[in-house]
Coordinates of N, CA, C and O in Angstrom, one line a residue:
S1 N 0.8 -1.2 0.0 CA 0.0 0.0 0.0 C 0.9 1.2 0.0 O 1.8 1.4 0.8
T2 N 0.6 2.1 -0.9 CA 1.4 3.4 -0.9 C 1.1 4.3 0.3 O 1.9 5.1 0.7
I3 N -0.1 4.1 0.8 CA -0.4 4.9 2.1 C 0.4 4.4 3.2 O 1.0 5.2 4.0
H4 N 0.5 3.1 3.3 CA 1.4 2.5 4.4 C 2.8 2.9 4.2 O 3.5 3.3 5.2
A5 N 3.3 2.9 3.0 CA 4.7 3.3 2.7 C 4.9 4.8 3.1 O 5.9 5.1 3.8
S6 N 4.0 5.6 2.8 CA 4.0 7.0 3.2 C 4.1 7.2 4.7 O 4.8 8.0 5.2
Y7 N 3.2 6.4 5.4 CA 3.2 6.5 6.8 C 4.5 6.1 7.4 O 5.0 6.8 8.3
I8 N 5.1 5.0 7.0 CA 6.4 4.5 7.5 C 7.5 5.5 7.2 O 8.3 5.8 8.1
V9 N 7.5 6.1 6.0 CA 8.5 7.1 5.7 C 8.4 8.3 6.6 O 9.4 8.8 7.1
R10 N 7.2 8.7 6.9 CA 6.9 9.9 7.8 C 7.5 9.5 9.2 O 8.1 10.4 9.8
Q11 N 7.2 8.3 9.6 CA 7.7 7.9 11.0 C 9.3 7.9 11.0 O 9.9 8.3 11.9
L12 N 9.9 7.4 9.9 CA 11.3 7.4 9.8 C 11.9 8.8 9.9 O 12.9 9.0 10.6
I13 N 11.3 9.7 9.2 CA 11.7 11.1 9.1 C 11.6 11.7 10.5 O 12.5 12.4 10.9
E14 N 10.5 11.5 11.2 CA 10.3 12.1 12.5 C 11.4 11.5 13.5 O 11.9 12.3 14.3
T15 N 11.6 10.2 13.4 CA 12.6 9.6 14.3 C 14.0 10.1 14.0 O 14.8 10.5 14.9
E16 N 14.4 10.1 12.7 CA 15.7 10.6 12.3 C 15.9 12.1 12.7 O 17.0 12.5 13.1
S17 N 14.9 12.9 12.6 CA 15.0 14.3 12.9 C 15.2 14.5 14.4 O 16.0 15.4 14.7
R18 N 14.6 13.7 15.2 CA 14.8 13.8 16.7 C 16.0 13.2 17.2 O 16.7 13.7 18.1
M19 N 16.4 12.0 16.6 CA 17.5 11.3 17.3 C 18.7 11.0 16.4 O 19.6 10.3 16.8
G20 N 18.6 11.4 15.1 CA 19.7 11.0 14.2 C 20.4 12.2 13.7 O 20.6 13.3 14.3
R21 N 20.9 12.0 12.5 CA 21.6 13.1 11.7 C 20.9 13.3 10.4 O 21.3 12.7 9.4
P22 N 19.8 14.1 10.4 CA 19.0 14.2 9.2 C 19.8 14.7 8.0 O 19.5 14.2 6.9
E23 N 20.7 15.6 8.2 CA 21.5 16.1 7.0 C 22.4 15.0 6.4 O 23.0 15.3 5.4
E24 N 22.5 13.9 7.0 CA 23.3 12.8 6.5 C 22.5 11.5 6.2 O 23.0 10.4 6.2
T25 N 21.2 11.7 6.0 CA 20.3 10.6 5.8 C 19.7 10.5 4.4 O 19.2 11.6 3.9
V26 N 19.7 9.4 3.8 CA 19.1 9.1 2.6 C 18.1 7.9 2.8 O 18.5 6.9 3.3
I27 N 16.8 8.1 2.6 CA 15.8 7.1 2.7 C 15.3 6.7 1.3 O 14.9 7.5 0.6
Y28 N 15.4 5.4 1.0 CA 14.9 4.9 -0.2 C 13.6 4.1 0.0 O 13.6 3.2 0.9
V29 N 12.6 4.5 -0.7 CA 11.3 3.8 -0.5 C 10.8 3.3 -1.9 O 10.8 4.1 -2.9
Q30 N 10.5 2.0 -2.0 CA 10.1 1.4 -3.3 C 8.8 0.8 -3.1 O 8.6 -0.4 -2.7
T31 N 7.7 1.6 -3.4 CA 6.4 1.0 -3.4 C 5.8 1.5 -4.7 O 5.6 2.7 -4.9
D32 N 5.5 0.6 -5.6 CA 5.0 0.9 -6.9 C 3.7 0.2 -7.2 O 3.7 -1.0 -7.4
A33 N 2.7 0.9 -7.1 CA 1.3 0.3 -7.2 C 0.9 0.2 -8.7 O -0.3 0.0 -9.0
R34 N 1.8 0.2 -9.6 CA 1.5 0.1 -11.0 C 1.2 -1.3 -11.5 O 0.7 -1.5 -12.6
S35 N 1.4 -2.3 -10.7 CA 1.2 -3.7 -11.1 C -0.3 -4.0 -11.5 O -0.5 -4.9 -12.2
E36 N -1.2 -3.1 -11.1 CA -2.6 -3.3 -11.5 C -3.0 -2.7 -12.8 O -4.1 -2.8 -13.3
S37 N -2.0 -2.0 -13.4 CA -2.2 -1.3 -14.6 C -1.9 -2.1 -15.9 O -0.8 -2.7 -15.9
A38 N -2.8 -2.2 -16.8 CA -2.6 -3.1 -18.0 C -1.4 -2.6 -18.8 O -0.7 -3.4 -19.4
D39 N -1.2 -1.3 -19.0 CA -0.1 -0.8 -19.8 C 1.2 -1.1 -19.2 O 2.2 -1.3 -20.0
V40 N 1.3 -1.3 -17.9 CA 2.6 -1.7 -17.3 C 2.9 -3.2 -17.6 O 4.0 -3.5 -17.9
R41 N 1.9 -4.0 -17.6 CA 2.1 -5.4 -17.9 C 2.5 -5.6 -19.4 O 3.2 -6.5 -19.7
E42 N 1.9 -4.8 -20.3 CA 2.2 -4.9 -21.7 C 3.6 -4.3 -22.0 O 4.3 -4.8 -22.9
S43 N 4.0 -3.3 -21.4 CA 5.3 -2.6 -21.7 C 6.0 -2.2 -20.4 O 5.9 -1.1 -20.0
P44 N 6.5 -3.2 -19.6 CA 7.1 -2.9 -18.3 C 8.4 -2.0 -18.5 O 9.2 -2.3 -19.3
K45 N 8.4 -1.0 -17.7 CA 9.6 -0.2 -17.5 C 9.5 0.5 -16.2 O 8.5 0.6 -15.6
G46 N 10.6 1.0 -15.7 CA 10.7 1.6 -14.4 C 9.9 2.9 -14.4 O 9.9 3.6 -15.3
A47 N 9.4 3.2 -13.2 CA 8.7 4.4 -12.9 C 9.8 5.5 -12.7 O 10.9 5.2 -12.3
P48 N 9.4 6.8 -13.0 CA 10.4 7.8 -12.8 C 10.8 7.9 -11.3 O 10.0 7.7 -10.4
L49 N 12.1 8.2 -11.1 CA 12.7 8.3 -9.8 C 12.6 9.7 -9.3 O 12.9 10.7 -10.0
Y50 N 12.0 9.9 -8.1 CA 11.9 11.2 -7.5 C 12.9 11.4 -6.4 O 13.1 10.4 -5.6
I51 N 13.5 12.5 -6.3 CA 14.4 12.8 -5.2 C 13.8 14.0 -4.5 O 13.7 15.1 -5.0
N52 N 13.5 13.8 -3.2 CA 12.9 14.8 -2.3 C 14.0 15.2 -1.4 O 14.5 14.4 -0.6
R53 N 14.3 16.5 -1.4 CA 15.2 17.0 -0.3 C 14.3 17.7 0.6 O 13.7 18.7 0.3
L54 N 14.3 17.3 1.9 CA 13.4 17.8 2.9 C 14.0 19.1 3.5 O 15.2 19.3 3.4
S55 N 13.2 19.9 4.2 CA 13.7 21.1 4.8 C 14.7 20.8 5.9 O 15.6 21.7 6.2
N56 N 14.8 19.6 6.5 CA 15.7 19.3 7.5 C 17.0 18.6 6.9 O 17.9 18.2 7.7
G57 N 17.1 18.4 5.6 CA 18.3 17.9 4.9 C 18.2 16.4 4.5 O 19.0 16.0 3.8
I58 N 17.2 15.7 5.0 CA 17.0 14.3 4.6 C 16.6 14.2 3.1 O 15.8 15.0 2.6
F59 N 17.2 13.3 2.4 CA 16.8 12.9 1.1 C 15.9 11.7 1.1 O 16.2 10.7 1.8
V60 N 14.7 11.8 0.5 CA 13.8 10.7 0.3 C 13.7 10.4 -1.2 O 13.3 11.2 -1.9
V61 N 14.1 9.2 -1.5 CA 14.3 8.8 -2.9 C 13.3 7.6 -3.2 O 13.2 6.7 -2.4
G62 N 12.6 7.7 -4.3 CA 11.7 6.6 -4.7 C 10.8 7.0 -5.8 O 10.9 8.1 -6.4
T63 N 9.9 6.1 -6.1 CA 8.9 6.4 -7.2 C 7.7 7.1 -6.6 O 7.3 6.9 -5.5
N64 N 7.2 8.0 -7.4 CA 6.0 8.8 -6.9 C 4.7 8.1 -7.3 O 3.9 8.5 -8.0
A65 N 4.6 6.9 -6.7 CA 3.5 6.0 -7.0 C 2.4 6.2 -6.0 O 2.7 6.3 -4.8
G66 N 1.2 6.4 -6.4 CA 0.1 6.6 -5.5 C 0.3 7.7 -4.5 O 0.6 8.8 -4.8
Y67 N 0.3 7.3 -3.2 CA 0.4 8.3 -2.1 C 1.7 8.2 -1.4 O 1.9 8.7 -0.3
T68 N 2.8 7.6 -2.0 CA 4.0 7.4 -1.4 C 4.6 8.6 -0.7 O 5.2 8.5 0.4
F69 N 4.5 9.8 -1.3 CA 5.1 11.0 -0.7 C 4.1 11.9 -0.1 O 4.4 13.0 0.3
S70 N 2.8 11.5 -0.1 CA 1.8 12.4 0.4 C 2.0 12.9 1.8 O 1.7 14.1 2.1
L71 N 2.4 12.1 2.7 CA 2.5 12.5 4.1 C 3.8 13.2 4.4 O 4.1 13.6 5.6
I72 N 4.7 13.4 3.4 CA 5.9 14.2 3.6 C 5.9 15.5 2.8 O 6.8 16.2 2.8
K73 N 4.8 15.6 2.0 CA 4.7 16.7 1.1 C 5.0 18.1 1.7 O 5.6 19.0 1.2
D74 N 4.5 18.3 2.9 CA 4.7 19.5 3.6 C 6.1 19.8 4.1 O 6.4 20.9 4.5
Q75 N 7.0 18.8 4.0 CA 8.4 19.0 4.4 C 9.3 19.1 3.3 O 10.5 19.2 3.5
I76 N 8.8 19.0 2.0 CA 9.7 19.0 0.9 C 10.2 20.4 0.6 O 9.4 21.3 0.4
A77 N 11.5 20.6 0.6 CA 12.1 21.8 0.2 C 12.4 21.9 -1.3 O 12.2 22.9 -1.9
E78 N 12.9 20.8 -1.8 CA 13.2 20.7 -3.3 C 12.8 19.3 -3.8 O 12.9 18.3 -3.1
L79 N 12.3 19.3 -5.0 CA 11.8 18.0 -5.6 C 12.4 17.9 -7.0 O 12.3 18.8 -7.8
F80 N 13.0 16.8 -7.3 CA 13.6 16.5 -8.5 C 13.2 15.1 -9.1 O 12.8 14.3 -8.3
T81 N 13.4 15.0 -10.4 CA 13.3 13.7 -11.0 C 14.7 13.4 -11.6 O 15.5 14.3 -11.9
Y82 N 15.0 12.1 -11.8 CA 16.3 11.8 -12.3 C 16.2 11.8 -13.9 O 15.3 11.1 -14.4
G83 N 17.0 12.5 -14.6 CA 16.9 12.7 -16.0 C 17.2 11.5 -16.9 O 17.0 11.6 -18.1
M84 N 17.6 10.4 -16.4 CA 18.0 9.3 -17.3 C 16.8 8.3 -17.5 O 16.9 7.2 -17.9
Q85 N 15.6 8.8 -17.4 CA 14.4 7.9 -17.5 C 14.2 7.4 -18.9 O 13.4 6.5 -19.1
S86 N 14.8 8.0 -19.9 CA 14.6 7.5 -21.3 C 15.2 6.1 -21.4 O 14.8 5.3 -22.3
N87 N 16.2 5.8 -20.5 CA 16.8 4.5 -20.6 C 16.2 3.6 -19.5 O 16.7 2.5 -19.3
A88 N 15.1 4.0 -18.9 CA 14.5 3.2 -17.8 C 14.0 1.8 -18.3 O 13.5 1.7 -19.4
T89 N 14.2 0.8 -17.5 CA 13.7 -0.5 -17.8 C 13.0 -1.0 -16.5 O 12.9 -0.3 -15.5
Q90 N 12.5 -2.2 -16.6 CA 11.8 -2.8 -15.4 C 12.9 -3.1 -14.3 O 12.5 -3.4 -13.2
F91 N 14.2 -3.0 -14.7 CA 15.2 -3.2 -13.7 C 15.8 -1.9 -13.2 O 16.9 -1.9 -12.6
S92 N 15.1 -0.8 -13.3 CA 15.7 0.5 -12.9 C 16.0 0.5 -11.4 O 17.0 1.1 -11.0
A93 N 15.2 -0.2 -10.6 CA 15.5 -0.2 -9.1 C 16.8 -0.8 -8.9 O 17.6 -0.3 -8.0
R94 N 17.2 -1.8 -9.7 CA 18.5 -2.4 -9.5 C 19.6 -1.6 -10.2 O 20.7 -1.4 -9.6
D95 N 19.4 -1.1 -11.4 CA 20.4 -0.5 -12.2 C 20.6 1.0 -11.9 O 21.7 1.5 -12.1
V96 N 19.6 1.7 -11.7 CA 19.6 3.2 -11.6 C 19.4 3.7 -10.2 O 20.1 4.6 -9.7
Y97 N 18.3 3.3 -9.6 CA 17.9 3.8 -8.3 C 19.0 3.7 -7.2 O 19.3 4.6 -6.5
A98 N 19.6 2.5 -7.1 CA 20.6 2.3 -6.1 C 21.8 3.2 -6.3 O 22.4 3.7 -5.4
R99 N 22.2 3.3 -7.6 CA 23.4 4.2 -7.9 C 23.1 5.6 -7.5 O 23.9 6.3 -7.0
T100 N 21.9 6.1 -7.7 CA 21.5 7.4 -7.4 C 21.6 7.6 -5.9 O 22.1 8.6 -5.4
C101 N 21.1 6.7 -5.1 CA 21.2 6.7 -3.6 C 22.7 6.8 -3.2 O 23.0 7.5 -2.3
A102 N 23.5 6.0 -3.8 CA 24.9 5.9 -3.5 C 25.6 7.3 -3.7 O 26.4 7.8 -2.9
Y103 N 25.2 8.0 -4.8 CA 25.7 9.3 -5.1 C 25.3 10.3 -4.0 O 26.1 11.1 -3.6
L104 N 24.0 10.2 -3.6 CA 23.5 11.1 -2.6 C 24.2 10.9 -1.2 O 24.6 11.8 -0.5
M105 N 24.5 9.6 -0.9 CA 25.2 9.3 0.3 C 26.6 9.7 0.3 O 27.2 10.0 1.4
D106 N 27.2 9.8 -0.8 CA 28.6 10.3 -0.9 C 28.7 11.8 -1.2 O 29.7 12.3 -1.6
Y107 N 27.6 12.5 -1.1 CA 27.5 14.0 -1.3 C 27.9 14.3 -2.7 O 28.5 15.4 -3.0
M108 N 27.5 13.5 -3.7 CA 27.9 13.7 -5.1 C 26.6 14.0 -6.0 O 26.6 13.7 -7.1
E109 N 25.6 14.6 -5.4 CA 24.4 14.9 -6.2 C 24.7 15.8 -7.3 O 23.9 15.8 -8.3
D110 N 25.7 16.6 -7.3 CA 26.0 17.5 -8.4 C 26.5 16.7 -9.6 O 26.5 17.3 -10.7
E111 N 26.9 15.5 -9.4 CA 27.4 14.6 -10.5 C 26.2 14.1 -11.4 O 26.4 13.7 -12.5
L112 N 25.0 14.2 -10.8 CA 23.8 13.7 -11.5 C 23.1 14.8 -12.1 O 23.1 15.9 -11.5
E113 N 22.4 14.6 -13.1 CA 21.6 15.7 -13.8 C 20.1 15.5 -13.4 O 19.4 14.8 -14.1
F114 N 19.7 16.2 -12.3 CA 18.4 16.1 -11.8 C 17.6 17.2 -12.6 O 18.1 18.2 -12.9
D115 N 16.3 16.9 -12.8 CA 15.4 17.8 -13.3 C 14.4 18.3 -12.2 O 13.9 17.4 -11.5
E116 N 14.2 19.6 -12.1 CA 13.3 20.0 -11.1 C 11.9 19.6 -11.4 O 11.4 19.5 -12.5
A117 N 11.1 19.3 -10.3 CA 9.7 18.8 -10.4 C 8.9 19.7 -9.5 O 9.5 20.3 -8.6
H118 N 7.7 19.8 -9.7 CA 6.8 20.6 -8.9 C 6.0 19.7 -7.9 O 5.6 18.6 -8.3
S119 N 5.8 20.2 -6.7 CA 5.2 19.3 -5.7 C 3.7 19.0 -6.0 O 3.1 18.2 -5.4
S120 N 3.2 19.7 -7.0 CA 1.8 19.4 -7.4 C 1.7 18.0 -8.0 O 0.6 17.5 -8.1
T121 N 2.8 17.4 -8.4 CA 2.8 16.0 -8.9 C 2.6 15.0 -7.8 O 2.3 13.8 -8.0
I122 N 2.7 15.4 -6.5 CA 2.5 14.5 -5.4 C 1.0 14.6 -5.0 O 0.5 15.7 -4.7
L123 N 0.3 13.5 -4.9 CA -1.1 13.5 -4.6 C -1.3 13.9 -3.1 O -0.6 13.6 -2.2
E124 N -2.5 14.5 -2.9 CA -2.9 14.8 -1.6 C -3.7 13.6 -1.1 O -4.4 13.0 -1.8
L125 N -3.5 13.3 0.2 CA -4.1 12.1 0.8 C -5.6 12.5 1.1 O -5.9 13.4 1.8
P126 N -6.6 11.8 0.5 CA -8.0 12.1 0.7 C -8.5 11.6 2.0 O -8.1 10.5 2.5
N127 N -9.3 12.5 2.7 CA -9.9 12.1 3.9 C -8.9 11.5 4.9 O -7.8 11.9 4.9
H128 N -9.4 10.6 5.8 CA -8.6 10.0 6.8 C -8.4 8.6 6.4 O -9.3 7.9 5.9
R129 N -7.2 8.1 6.7 CA -6.8 6.7 6.3 C -6.1 6.0 7.4 O -5.5 6.6 8.3
V130 N -6.2 4.7 7.4 CA -5.4 3.9 8.3 C -4.0 3.9 7.7 O -3.7 3.6 6.6
G131 N -3.0 4.3 8.5 CA -1.6 4.4 8.1 C -0.9 3.1 8.4 O 0.0 2.7 7.6
H132 N -1.2 2.5 9.5 CA -0.4 1.4 10.0 C -1.2 0.6 11.0 O -1.9 1.2 11.8
V133 N -1.1 -0.7 11.1 CA -1.6 -1.5 12.1 C -0.4 -2.3 12.7 O 0.3 -3.0 12.0
D134 N -0.1 -2.1 14.0 CA 1.1 -2.7 14.5 C 0.8 -4.2 14.9 O -0.3 -4.6 14.8
V135 N 1.8 -4.9 15.4 CA 1.7 -6.3 15.8 C 0.7 -6.5 16.9 O 0.3 -7.7 17.1
F136 N 0.3 -5.5 17.7 CA -0.6 -5.7 18.8 C -2.0 -5.3 18.3 O -2.9 -5.4 19.1
G137 N -2.2 -5.0 17.1 CA -3.5 -4.6 16.6 C -3.9 -3.2 16.8 O -5.0 -2.8 16.5
N138 N -3.0 -2.3 17.2 CA -3.2 -0.9 17.4 C -3.3 -0.3 16.0 O -2.4 -0.5 15.2
I139 N -4.4 0.5 15.8 CA -4.6 1.1 14.5 C -4.0 2.6 14.6 O -4.5 3.3 15.4
Q140 N -3.1 2.9 13.7 CA -2.6 4.2 13.6 C -3.1 4.9 12.4 O -3.0 4.3 11.3
T141 N -3.7 6.0 12.5 CA -4.4 6.7 11.4 C -3.7 8.0 11.1 O -2.8 8.5 11.7
T142 N -4.2 8.6 10.0 CA -3.8 9.9 9.6 C -4.6 11.1 10.2 O -4.5 12.2 9.8
I143 N -5.5 10.7 11.1 CA -6.3 11.7 11.8 C -5.4 12.5 12.8 O -4.6 12.0 13.5
T144 N -5.5 13.8 12.7 CA -4.7 14.7 13.5 C -5.4 15.2 14.8 O -6.6 15.0 14.9
V145 N -4.6 15.8 15.7 CA -5.2 16.3 16.9 C -6.2 17.4 16.6 O -7.3 17.4 17.2
E146 N -5.9 18.2 15.5 CA -6.9 19.2 15.1 C -8.2 18.6 14.6 O -9.2 19.2 14.8
D147 N -8.1 17.4 14.0 CA -9.3 16.8 13.5 C -10.3 16.4 14.6 O -11.5 16.4 14.4
V148 N -9.8 16.0 15.7 CA -10.6 15.5 16.8 C -10.9 16.5 17.9 O -11.7 16.3 18.8
R149 N -10.2 17.6 17.9 CA -10.4 18.7 18.9 C -11.9 19.0 19.0 O -12.5 19.3 18.0
G150 N -12.4 19.0 20.2 CA -13.8 19.3 20.4 C -14.7 18.1 20.2 O -15.9 18.2 20.6
H151 N -14.3 17.0 19.7 CA -15.1 15.9 19.5 C -14.9 14.8 20.5 O -15.8 14.0 20.9
V152 N -13.6 14.6 20.9 CA -13.2 13.5 21.8 C -12.0 14.0 22.6 O -11.2 14.8 22.1
E153 N -12.0 13.6 23.9 CA -10.9 14.1 24.8 C -9.8 13.0 24.8 O -10.1 11.8 24.5
L154 N -8.6 13.4 25.2 CA -7.5 12.5 25.3 C -7.9 11.3 26.3 O -8.5 11.5 27.3
H155 N -7.5 10.1 25.9 CA -7.8 8.9 26.6 C -9.3 8.5 26.7 O -9.6 7.5 27.4
Q156 N -10.1 9.2 26.0 CA -11.5 8.8 25.9 C -11.8 7.8 24.9 O -11.2 7.8 23.8
Q157 N -12.8 6.9 25.1 CA -13.1 5.9 24.1 C -14.1 6.5 23.2 O -15.0 7.4 23.6
T158 N -14.1 6.1 21.9 CA -15.0 6.6 20.9 C -15.2 5.5 19.9 O -14.5 4.5 19.9
E159 N -16.1 5.7 19.0 CA -16.4 4.7 17.9 C -15.7 5.3 16.7 O -15.8 6.5 16.4
V160 N -15.1 4.4 15.9 CA -14.4 4.8 14.7 C -14.9 3.8 13.6 O -15.0 2.6 13.8
N161 N -15.3 4.4 12.4 CA -15.7 3.5 11.3 C -14.6 3.3 10.4 O -14.0 4.3 9.8
V162 N -14.1 2.1 10.3 CA -13.0 1.7 9.4 C -13.6 0.8 8.3 O -13.9 -0.3 8.5
N163 N -13.7 1.4 7.1 CA -14.2 0.6 6.0 C -15.5 -0.1 6.3 O -15.7 -1.3 5.9
G164 N -16.5 0.6 6.9 CA -17.8 0.0 7.2 C -17.8 -0.8 8.5 O -18.9 -1.3 8.9
H165 N -16.7 -1.0 9.2 CA -16.7 -1.7 10.5 C -16.6 -0.7 11.6 O -15.6 0.1 11.6
V166 N -17.5 -0.7 12.5 CA -17.4 0.2 13.7 C -16.6 -0.4 14.8 O -16.8 -1.5 15.2
L167 N -15.5 0.3 15.1 CA -14.6 -0.2 16.2 C -14.6 0.8 17.4 O -14.9 1.9 17.2
H168 N -14.3 0.2 18.5 CA -14.2 1.0 19.7 C -12.7 1.4 19.8 O -11.8 0.5 19.8
A169 N -12.4 2.6 20.0 CA -11.0 3.1 20.0 C -10.8 4.1 21.1 O -11.7 4.7 21.6
T170 N -9.6 4.1 21.6 CA -9.2 5.1 22.6 C -8.3 6.1 22.0 O -7.3 5.8 21.3
Y171 N -8.6 7.4 22.2 CA -7.8 8.4 21.6 C -6.6 8.7 22.4 O -6.6 9.0 23.6
L172 N -5.5 8.5 21.8 CA -4.2 8.6 22.4 C -3.4 9.7 21.7 O -3.6 9.9 20.5
P173 N -2.5 10.4 22.3 CA -1.8 11.5 21.7 C -0.8 11.1 20.6 O -0.4 12.0 19.8
H174 N -0.5 9.9 20.4 CA 0.5 9.5 19.4 C -0.2 8.7 18.3 O 0.3 8.1 17.5

């Protein structure tokens, strides 16, 4: 799921920003939901590679499939695509994407010819979604504190409709 990938990337970014070295971090995410598309099955080739440089210095590299970058869109300072897509094949993840990450990790991004892209190419996440379900069955959503303010209090139980199923949930700050 591209929503789940986006959620995990957002969590990685928040953790690395608090506890790591964001200006020395490259995150590669490969979630490509194109497998359901008939044109991909008939003529497989790699999806365009996007390079997101976030305001804190982290690079997030991957394909802009579905909602993969939706939950980090507000943190993107610069957005690029990699210009060698005319040579892209179904093996781009192996042949091109890894090499691009290696250049970024070695501070050699100037050696690559990136093309600027506009953040409007990144989809907005519609409504509220389940971002992750952990091994204990805890559901983590994209609902924000602002979304529930005035409707439910911290640690209060409430009903949540998830895809037609009404669940009892406790509102927690995280």
